[in-house]
Tab-separated table of C-alpha atoms in Angstrom:
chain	number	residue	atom	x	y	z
A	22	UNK	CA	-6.795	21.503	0.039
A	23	UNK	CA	-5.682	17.888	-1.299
A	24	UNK	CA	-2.978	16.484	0.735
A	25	UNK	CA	-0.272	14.133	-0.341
A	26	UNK	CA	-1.819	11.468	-3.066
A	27	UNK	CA	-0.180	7.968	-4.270
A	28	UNK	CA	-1.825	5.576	-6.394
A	29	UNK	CA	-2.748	2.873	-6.995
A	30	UNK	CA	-3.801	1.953	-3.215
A	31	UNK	CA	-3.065	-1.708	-3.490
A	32	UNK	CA	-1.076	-3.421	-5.843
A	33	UNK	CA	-0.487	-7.203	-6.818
A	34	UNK	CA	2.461	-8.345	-8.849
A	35	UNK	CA	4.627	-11.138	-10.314
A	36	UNK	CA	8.281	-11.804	-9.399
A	37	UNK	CA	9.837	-10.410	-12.243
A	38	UNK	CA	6.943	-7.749	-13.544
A	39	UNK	CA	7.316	-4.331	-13.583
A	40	UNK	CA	5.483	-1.608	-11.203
A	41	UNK	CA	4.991	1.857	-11.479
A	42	UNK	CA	3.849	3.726	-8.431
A	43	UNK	CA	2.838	7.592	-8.366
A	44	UNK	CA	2.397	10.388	-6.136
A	45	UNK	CA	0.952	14.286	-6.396
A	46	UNK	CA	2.789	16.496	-3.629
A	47	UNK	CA	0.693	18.832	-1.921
A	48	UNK	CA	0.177	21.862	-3.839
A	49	UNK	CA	3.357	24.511	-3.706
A	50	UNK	CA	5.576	21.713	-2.604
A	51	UNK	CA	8.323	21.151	-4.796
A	52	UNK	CA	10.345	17.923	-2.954
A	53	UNK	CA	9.204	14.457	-2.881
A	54	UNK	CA	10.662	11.815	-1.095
A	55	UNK	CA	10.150	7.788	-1.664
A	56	UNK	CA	10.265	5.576	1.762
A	57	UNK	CA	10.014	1.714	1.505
A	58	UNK	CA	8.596	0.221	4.943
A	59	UNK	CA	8.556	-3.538	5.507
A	60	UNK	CA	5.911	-4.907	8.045
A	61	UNK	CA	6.771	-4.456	11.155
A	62	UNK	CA	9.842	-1.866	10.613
A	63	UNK	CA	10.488	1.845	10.216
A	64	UNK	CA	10.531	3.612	6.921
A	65	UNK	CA	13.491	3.143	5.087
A	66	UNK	CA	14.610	6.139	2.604
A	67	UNK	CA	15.072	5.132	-1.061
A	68	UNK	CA	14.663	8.973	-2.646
A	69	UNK	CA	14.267	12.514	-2.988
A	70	UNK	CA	13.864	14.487	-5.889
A	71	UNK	CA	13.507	18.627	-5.734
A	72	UNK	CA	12.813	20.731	-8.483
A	73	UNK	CA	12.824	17.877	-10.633
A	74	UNK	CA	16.499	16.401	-9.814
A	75	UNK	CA	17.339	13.475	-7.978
A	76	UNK	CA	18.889	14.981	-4.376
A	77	UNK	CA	19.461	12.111	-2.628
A	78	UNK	CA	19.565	8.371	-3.258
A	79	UNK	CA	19.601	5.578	-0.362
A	80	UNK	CA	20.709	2.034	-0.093
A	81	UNK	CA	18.722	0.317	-2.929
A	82	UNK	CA	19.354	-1.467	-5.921
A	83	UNK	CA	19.470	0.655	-9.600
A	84	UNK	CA	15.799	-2.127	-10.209
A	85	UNK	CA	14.689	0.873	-8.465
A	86	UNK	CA	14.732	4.802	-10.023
A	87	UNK	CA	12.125	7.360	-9.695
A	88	UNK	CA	11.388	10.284	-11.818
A	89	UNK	CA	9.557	14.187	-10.899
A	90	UNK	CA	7.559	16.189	-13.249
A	91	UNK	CA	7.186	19.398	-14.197
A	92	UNK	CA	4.347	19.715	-12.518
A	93	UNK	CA	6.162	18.221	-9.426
A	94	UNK	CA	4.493	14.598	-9.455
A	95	UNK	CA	6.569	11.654	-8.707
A	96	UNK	CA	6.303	8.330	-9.915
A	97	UNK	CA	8.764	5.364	-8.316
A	98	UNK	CA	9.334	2.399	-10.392
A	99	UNK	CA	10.864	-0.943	-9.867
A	100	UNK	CA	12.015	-3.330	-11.932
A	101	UNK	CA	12.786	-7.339	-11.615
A	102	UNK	CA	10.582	-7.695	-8.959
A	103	UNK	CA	11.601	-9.480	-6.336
A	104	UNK	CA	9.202	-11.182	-3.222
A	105	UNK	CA	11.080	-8.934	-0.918
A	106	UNK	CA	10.292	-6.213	-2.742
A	107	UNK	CA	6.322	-6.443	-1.105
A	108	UNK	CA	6.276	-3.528	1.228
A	109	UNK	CA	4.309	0.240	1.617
A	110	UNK	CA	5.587	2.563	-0.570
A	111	UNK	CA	5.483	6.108	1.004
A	112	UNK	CA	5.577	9.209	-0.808
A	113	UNK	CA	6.209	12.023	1.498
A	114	UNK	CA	5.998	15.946	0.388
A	115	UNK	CA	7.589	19.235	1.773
A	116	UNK	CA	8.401	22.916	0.200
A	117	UNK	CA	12.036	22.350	0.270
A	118	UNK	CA	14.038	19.621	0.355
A	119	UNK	CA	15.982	19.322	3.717
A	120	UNK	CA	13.658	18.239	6.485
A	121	UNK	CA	14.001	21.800	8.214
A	122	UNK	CA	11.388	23.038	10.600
A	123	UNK	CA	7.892	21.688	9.462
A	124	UNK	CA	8.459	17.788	8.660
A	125	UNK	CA	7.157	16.145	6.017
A	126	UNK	CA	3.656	15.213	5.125
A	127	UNK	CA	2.934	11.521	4.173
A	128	UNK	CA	0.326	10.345	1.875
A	129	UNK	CA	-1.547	7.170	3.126
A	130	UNK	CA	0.827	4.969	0.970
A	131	UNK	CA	0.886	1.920	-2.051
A	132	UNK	CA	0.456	-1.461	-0.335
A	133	UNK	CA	2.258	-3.724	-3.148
A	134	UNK	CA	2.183	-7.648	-2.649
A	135	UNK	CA	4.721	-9.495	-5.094
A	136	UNK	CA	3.888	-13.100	-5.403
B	28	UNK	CA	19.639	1.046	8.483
B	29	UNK	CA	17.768	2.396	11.584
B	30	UNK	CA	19.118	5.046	13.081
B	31	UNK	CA	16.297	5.201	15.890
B	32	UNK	CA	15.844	2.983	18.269
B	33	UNK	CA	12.351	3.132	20.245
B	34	UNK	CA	11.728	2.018	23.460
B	35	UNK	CA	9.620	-0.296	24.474
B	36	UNK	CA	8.240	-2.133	21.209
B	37	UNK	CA	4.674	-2.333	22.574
B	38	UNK	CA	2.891	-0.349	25.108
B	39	UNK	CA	-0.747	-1.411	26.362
B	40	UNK	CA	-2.574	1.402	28.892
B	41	UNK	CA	-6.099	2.575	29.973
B	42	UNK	CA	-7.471	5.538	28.910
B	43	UNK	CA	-6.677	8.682	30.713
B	44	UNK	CA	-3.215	7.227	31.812
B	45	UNK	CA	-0.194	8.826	30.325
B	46	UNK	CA	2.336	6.845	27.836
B	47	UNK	CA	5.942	7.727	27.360
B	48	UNK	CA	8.125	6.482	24.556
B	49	UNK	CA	11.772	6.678	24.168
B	50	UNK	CA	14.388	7.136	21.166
B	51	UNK	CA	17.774	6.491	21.037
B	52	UNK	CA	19.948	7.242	17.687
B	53	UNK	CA	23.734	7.306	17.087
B	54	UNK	CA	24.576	9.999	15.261
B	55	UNK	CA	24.410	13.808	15.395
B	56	UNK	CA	21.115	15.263	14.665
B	57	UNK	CA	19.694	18.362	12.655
B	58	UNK	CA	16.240	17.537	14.162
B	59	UNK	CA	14.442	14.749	15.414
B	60	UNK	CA	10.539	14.305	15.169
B	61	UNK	CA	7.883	12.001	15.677
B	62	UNK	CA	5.276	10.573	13.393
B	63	UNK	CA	2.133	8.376	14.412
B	64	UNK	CA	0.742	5.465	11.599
B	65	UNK	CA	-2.149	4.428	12.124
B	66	UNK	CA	-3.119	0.996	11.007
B	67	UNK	CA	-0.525	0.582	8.607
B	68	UNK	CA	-1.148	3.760	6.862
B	69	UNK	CA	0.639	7.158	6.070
B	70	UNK	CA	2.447	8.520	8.658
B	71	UNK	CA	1.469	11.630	10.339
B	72	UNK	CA	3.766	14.590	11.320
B	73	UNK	CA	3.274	15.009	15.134
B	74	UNK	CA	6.232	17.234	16.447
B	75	UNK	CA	9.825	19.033	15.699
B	76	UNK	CA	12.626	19.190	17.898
B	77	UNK	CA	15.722	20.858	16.626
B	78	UNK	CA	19.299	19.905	18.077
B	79	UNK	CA	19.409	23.157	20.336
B	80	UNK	CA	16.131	22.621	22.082
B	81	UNK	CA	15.026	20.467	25.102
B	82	UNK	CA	11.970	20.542	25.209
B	83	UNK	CA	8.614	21.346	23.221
B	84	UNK	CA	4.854	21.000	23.454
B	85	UNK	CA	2.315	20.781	21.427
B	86	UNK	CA	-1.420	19.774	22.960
B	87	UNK	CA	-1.276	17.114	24.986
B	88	UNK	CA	2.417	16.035	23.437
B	89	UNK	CA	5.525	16.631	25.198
B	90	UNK	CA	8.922	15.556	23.435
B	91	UNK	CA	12.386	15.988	25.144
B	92	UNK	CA	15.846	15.802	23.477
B	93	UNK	CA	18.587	14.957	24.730
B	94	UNK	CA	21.658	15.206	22.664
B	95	UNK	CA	24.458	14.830	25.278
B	96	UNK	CA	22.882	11.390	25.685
B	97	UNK	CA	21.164	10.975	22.167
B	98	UNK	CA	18.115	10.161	23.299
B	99	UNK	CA	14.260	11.968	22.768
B	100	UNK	CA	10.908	10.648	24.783
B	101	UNK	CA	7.872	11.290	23.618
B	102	UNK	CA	4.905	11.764	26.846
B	103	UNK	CA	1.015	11.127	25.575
B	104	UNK	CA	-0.816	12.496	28.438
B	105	UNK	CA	-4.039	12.072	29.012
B	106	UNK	CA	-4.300	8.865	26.568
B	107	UNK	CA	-7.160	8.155	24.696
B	108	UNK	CA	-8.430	5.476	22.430
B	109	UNK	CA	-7.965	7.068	19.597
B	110	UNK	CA	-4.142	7.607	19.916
B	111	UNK	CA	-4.113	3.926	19.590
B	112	UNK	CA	-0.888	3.779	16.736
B	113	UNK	CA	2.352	3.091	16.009
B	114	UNK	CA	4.797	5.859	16.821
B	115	UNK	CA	8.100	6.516	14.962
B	116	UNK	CA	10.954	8.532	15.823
B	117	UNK	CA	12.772	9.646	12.991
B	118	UNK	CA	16.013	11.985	12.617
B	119	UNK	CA	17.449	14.137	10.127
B	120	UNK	CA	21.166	13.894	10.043
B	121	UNK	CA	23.591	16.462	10.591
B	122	UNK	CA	25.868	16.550	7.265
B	123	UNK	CA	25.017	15.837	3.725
B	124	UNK	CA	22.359	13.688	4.383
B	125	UNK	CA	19.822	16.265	6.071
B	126	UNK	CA	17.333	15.788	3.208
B	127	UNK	CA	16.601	12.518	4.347
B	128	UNK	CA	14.584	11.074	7.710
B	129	UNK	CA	16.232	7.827	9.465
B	130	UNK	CA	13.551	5.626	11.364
B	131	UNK	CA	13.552	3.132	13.889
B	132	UNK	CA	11.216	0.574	14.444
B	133	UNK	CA	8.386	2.138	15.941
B	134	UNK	CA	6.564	1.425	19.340
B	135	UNK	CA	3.085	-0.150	19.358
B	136	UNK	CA	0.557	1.930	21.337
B	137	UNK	CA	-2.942	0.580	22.690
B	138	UNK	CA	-5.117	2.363	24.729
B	139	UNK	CA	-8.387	0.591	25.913
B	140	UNK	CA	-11.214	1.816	26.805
């Protein structure tokens, strides 16, 4: 059974380009949940969508908004990027949106370098 | 922001010793758990701990909670190489915001051979 996927892997942009990542929850999960993590700190939460609406937003600019599908597939996108924007982009899955008893599960994450 | 707060930063043992990581966060918890990254990488789901419970196992993992002090450690016994990682707590706020996980900064683990 697949587990969390993102793509692309690694990513190289241009301040001011564009970047779409994406992400295929486990199968049966319906939430998916964007974290931003700087080297050298902790995840930081940017959002969570479930059942195809956004549940929960955290502390970023609107150059970022993020979309679910039908077919419960995520894909992040930022806008304007920024240097400080260069970070791994997490995509974590679970059945239902609060963090409740089983945790998430991560996939292994879009390394994007703006230069 | 970080919520978390782990203790120490970087932790450098032999194999076979036992490693013990603290957490401190600041505001009242749903759960707390712990997550390992390896190299960088996707974080992986190691343990649970709910707000009523003190204590739980799992293998050769041992987390406590305390919420009277909010606090959690997290005991590796029986290190081996391979647990070399980085090891995040992370909690899940009581409130509004329990569909969300709050990090801190991780502690560095290296176990040589």
């Amino acid at each position: 059974d697949a587990g969390v996927t993102q793509s692309p892997t690694h990513l190289i942009k241009t301040r001011g380009q564009h970047v779409t990542l994406r992400c295929s929850p486990i199968s049966g999960h319906k939430s998916v949940s964007w974290y931003q993590q700087v080297l050298g700190q902790g995840p930081q939460f940017i959002f969570q969508y479930y059942e195809k609406e956004e549940r929960g937003r955290g502390n970023f600019p609107d150059r970022f908004s993020a979309r679910q599908f039908p077919n419960y597939s995520s894909e992040l996108n930022v806008n304007a990027l920024l240097l400080g924007d260069s970070a791994l982009y997490l995509c974590a899955s679970s059945f239902q949106p609060l963090t409740g008893i089983y945790g998430y599960t991560f996939g292994s994450g879009t390394r994007l370098t703006v230069v | 922001s970080q919520q978390g707060e782990e203790d120490p930063q970087a932790l450098s043992i032999q194999e076979g010793e036992n490693a013990t990581m603290n957490c401190s966060y600041k505001t009242s918890i749903n759960n707390l758990q712990w997550y390992r990254q390896n190299s960088g990488r996707g974080l992986v789901h190691l343990i649970l701990i709910r707000s009523n419970e003190r204590e739980k196992h799992s293998g050769r993992l041992r987390v406590t909670l305390d919420t009277s002090k909010k606090s959690s450690s997290l005991l590796i016994t029986a290190s081996r190489a391979a647990d070399t990682a980085s090891y995040f707590c992370a909690t899940s706020n009581s409130g509004g915001s329990n569909y969300k996980l709050t990090f801190g900064k991780g502690t560095l683990l290296t176990v040589n051979p």
